Each structure stands twice: as C-alpha cells, then as structure tokens.
Amino acid sequence: MSIKIALDAGHGLNTAGKQTPDGIKEWSLNDKVCDKIQELLCGYDLEIIRLDNDEGRVDESLQNRFAKYIKSGVKLIVSIHHNALKSDWSSATGVEVYTDKNPTAEDAKLAEIIYNKMVAYTGLRGRGIKQSDFYIINQDRIPAVLCEGGFMDGENDYKIITSEAGQKAYAKSVSEGIAEFLGLNKVADKQKNEIDVIYQVWDSVQKRWLPNVKNDEDYAGVFGHSVCGAFANLTSGNIIYAVHYKGGKWLPEVRNRSDYAGIYGKSIDGLMMKTDTEKTLKYRIHLKKAKKWLPWVTGYNKKDSENGYAGILGQEIDAIQIKVV
Ligand SMILES: [Zn+2]
C-alpha cells in the first residue's frame, strides 16, 4: 500500500515581496523543485499531495495547508522554500533546514538526512539545521521540515537556484532524503528481486531440446510428444530437480544446469523440483494420453503422490510448466 506524504511549495505566485531582485517569484522556484521531487519519487510506491495551490493562483493560507495535511493522514511533510536577505543583490549564500523549536527525534532525523544531501548536491554552503516555529511544521504528530534552498538575492546562489541543474540538485536531496528516511525501495528494484525460472524439455519425437521457456508465460513441450529430459535454472538462487522415467525409477537429482534430468529415449512420468531461495516453485505436468494438466504442486517428496511430485507414475508426460511465487 502506498505511503502518503505531503510537499509544500511555499507562498503563491502573487505573494508580494517573495522574489529575486529581478522579479522571479519564490513560489515559482519552489514549485519547480516540488515538481522535480515528485518526478524523482515516481519510482516509489508513494502518494504525494501538494499543500499549496499547485498552479500558484492563490497563496494558500498556512492554516489551510496545515489542516490539509493533518487531515489527510500523510506520514511526513517537507516544505520547500528559497531564502532572501533583503530585496537587493547581496553576498548571502547557503542552505538551511528547519525543524520546529521542539523537534521530535524523527524531525531531527529527517532534517539531518535532507540537510546533508542538500549541502552535498547543491554545492552551496551549509548554514546549519535550525529551529523556528514556522506554522507549517509546528506540530509533533508527524516528521516535518522546512528547507531553504539558497538565497534568491544572493549573487552566487541565484545562478544555481534558477538553473535546471541547481533545481534538480535541490530536488534530488529532498527526494532521496525522503526515500532514505522512510526506508523505501524502488518499485522497479522490487521487480528486479523477482526470480524467473528458465526451462526446457527434450522432445522424444523431434529428438532435440525445445526452446527455453520463462515462468508460466508458456509451457515446455509439444502435446503428443513424450518428454525425456528437463533442464532448468533460476535467474537467482538454485533449483534442484529430479525426474522419474516410465517403468523405471527416480534418477539422481540435478542442480541447475550442471546436468539435465532424464535419459534420452526414456519417457518421464514424474517430476519434482525445489529451490533454496525464499521463493516457492509451483510446477505441473501435462499428461500425454489423458490430454490434461494435473494440479500445480509445490512439494519435493517422492513418497507424496499428492503434492510431493508432479505426475502419475505410469502415465507419460508431454509438457511441463513452472513458476516462481
Ligand atoms: Zn519562503
């Protein structure tokens, strides 16, 4: 289930005073960073709400913003700002992250993670983690920080905060900080951790190995052609398997593709497989004569004809299917 978080671009497009000396509004800089944070977080299972009016039309009141995130059940809030010393160019420079004046341990942790990344990624001077009872972060129910990503009237900072690269650096600090704080894994990484099984069978009619099949996207075998051998591996971890041949016995178990299981010319009527990974193998076989799939099995025990192996001894197999769950 998604985790819900809140981002807040400070002020509104028409908020007086909050701007660079040449008239770029603070909200529009905050908004660009928030948009980039959202983009960078899109690989995670997160639901992100914006507390400001995300077209900037109105400067949403602090009370409304506060009420919105308290009501919405978000797990944290990060408010994005840019600093100003006065209304004219100055040498002011650097980034800051604020908690309220009574920070919880979580506030302090979130602030520290984001602050360190901001200093590293933006290359701007670190002015420190500070405390102030800004309305938007002044509660102790959920972790809340307010970031100041550089000075709008600072001659040095201006170049960075108005550049694509500078905005991205600010956004990267916050997005990575949030992911690290919440201990999130990318959805894509989770998929990468999935294990595939790749397998093929030896066809007694064509007298050759049929092409490899992945998971249950297809099955290995040609209906009507007895299977004499199986070859299998996993994309991670080991698969151990053995086959029984018709009128014979269980052959020695095989590990991955160190060998194949079977004897060319001998039809198999039983198959059992297992893995040493945390996953479970589900496998089933198709009966050549009965022309049907038997139920999926998960066990590995030649004495258990219910769930210990796939097949009915005495009945030839013409196809197999395997999946990792
Ligand atoms: Zn501001």
Short mmCIF file of C-alpha atoms in Angstrom, two decimals, residues 5 20 34 55 82 85 93 95 102 104-105 109 117 139 160-161 175 198 236 241 247 251-252 273 280-281 289:
data_model
loop_
_atom_site.label_atom_id
_atom_site.label_comp_id
_atom_site.label_asym_id
_atom_site.label_seq_id
_atom_site.Cartn_x
_atom_site.Cartn_y
_atom_site.Cartn_z
CA ILE A 5 3.41 12.24 2.06
CA THR A 20 14.51 37.55 -6.70
CA CYS A 34 8.46 20.29 -5.90
CA GLU A 55 -0.83 26.43 -10.08
CA HIS A 82 14.17 29.78 -1.05
CA LEU A 85 18.27 38.51 2.97
CA THR A 93 24.62 32.27 0.45
CA VAL A 95 21.15 26.25 2.51
CA ASN A 102 10.73 21.26 19.96
CA THR A 104 10.94 15.15 17.81
CA ALA A 105 13.69 12.60 17.15
CA LYS A 109 16.49 12.68 11.70
CA LYS A 117 22.30 15.83 0.93
CA GLN A 139 3.41 20.13 15.40
CA ILE A 160 22.28 27.95 -9.09
CA ILE A 161 18.68 28.10 -7.93
CA SER A 175 13.58 13.01 -2.80
CA ILE A 198 14.03 -20.72 -17.30
CA SER A 236 18.93 -16.08 -8.90
CA TYR A 241 15.09 -31.33 -9.52
CA GLY A 247 8.76 -48.27 -15.96
CA LEU A 251 17.00 -40.55 -11.45
CA PRO A 252 19.65 -38.70 -9.40
CA MET A 273 11.58 -29.67 -8.04
CA THR A 280 8.38 -21.32 -3.79
CA LEU A 281 8.35 -23.26 -7.03
CA LYS A 289 -2.70 -39.73 -23.08
#
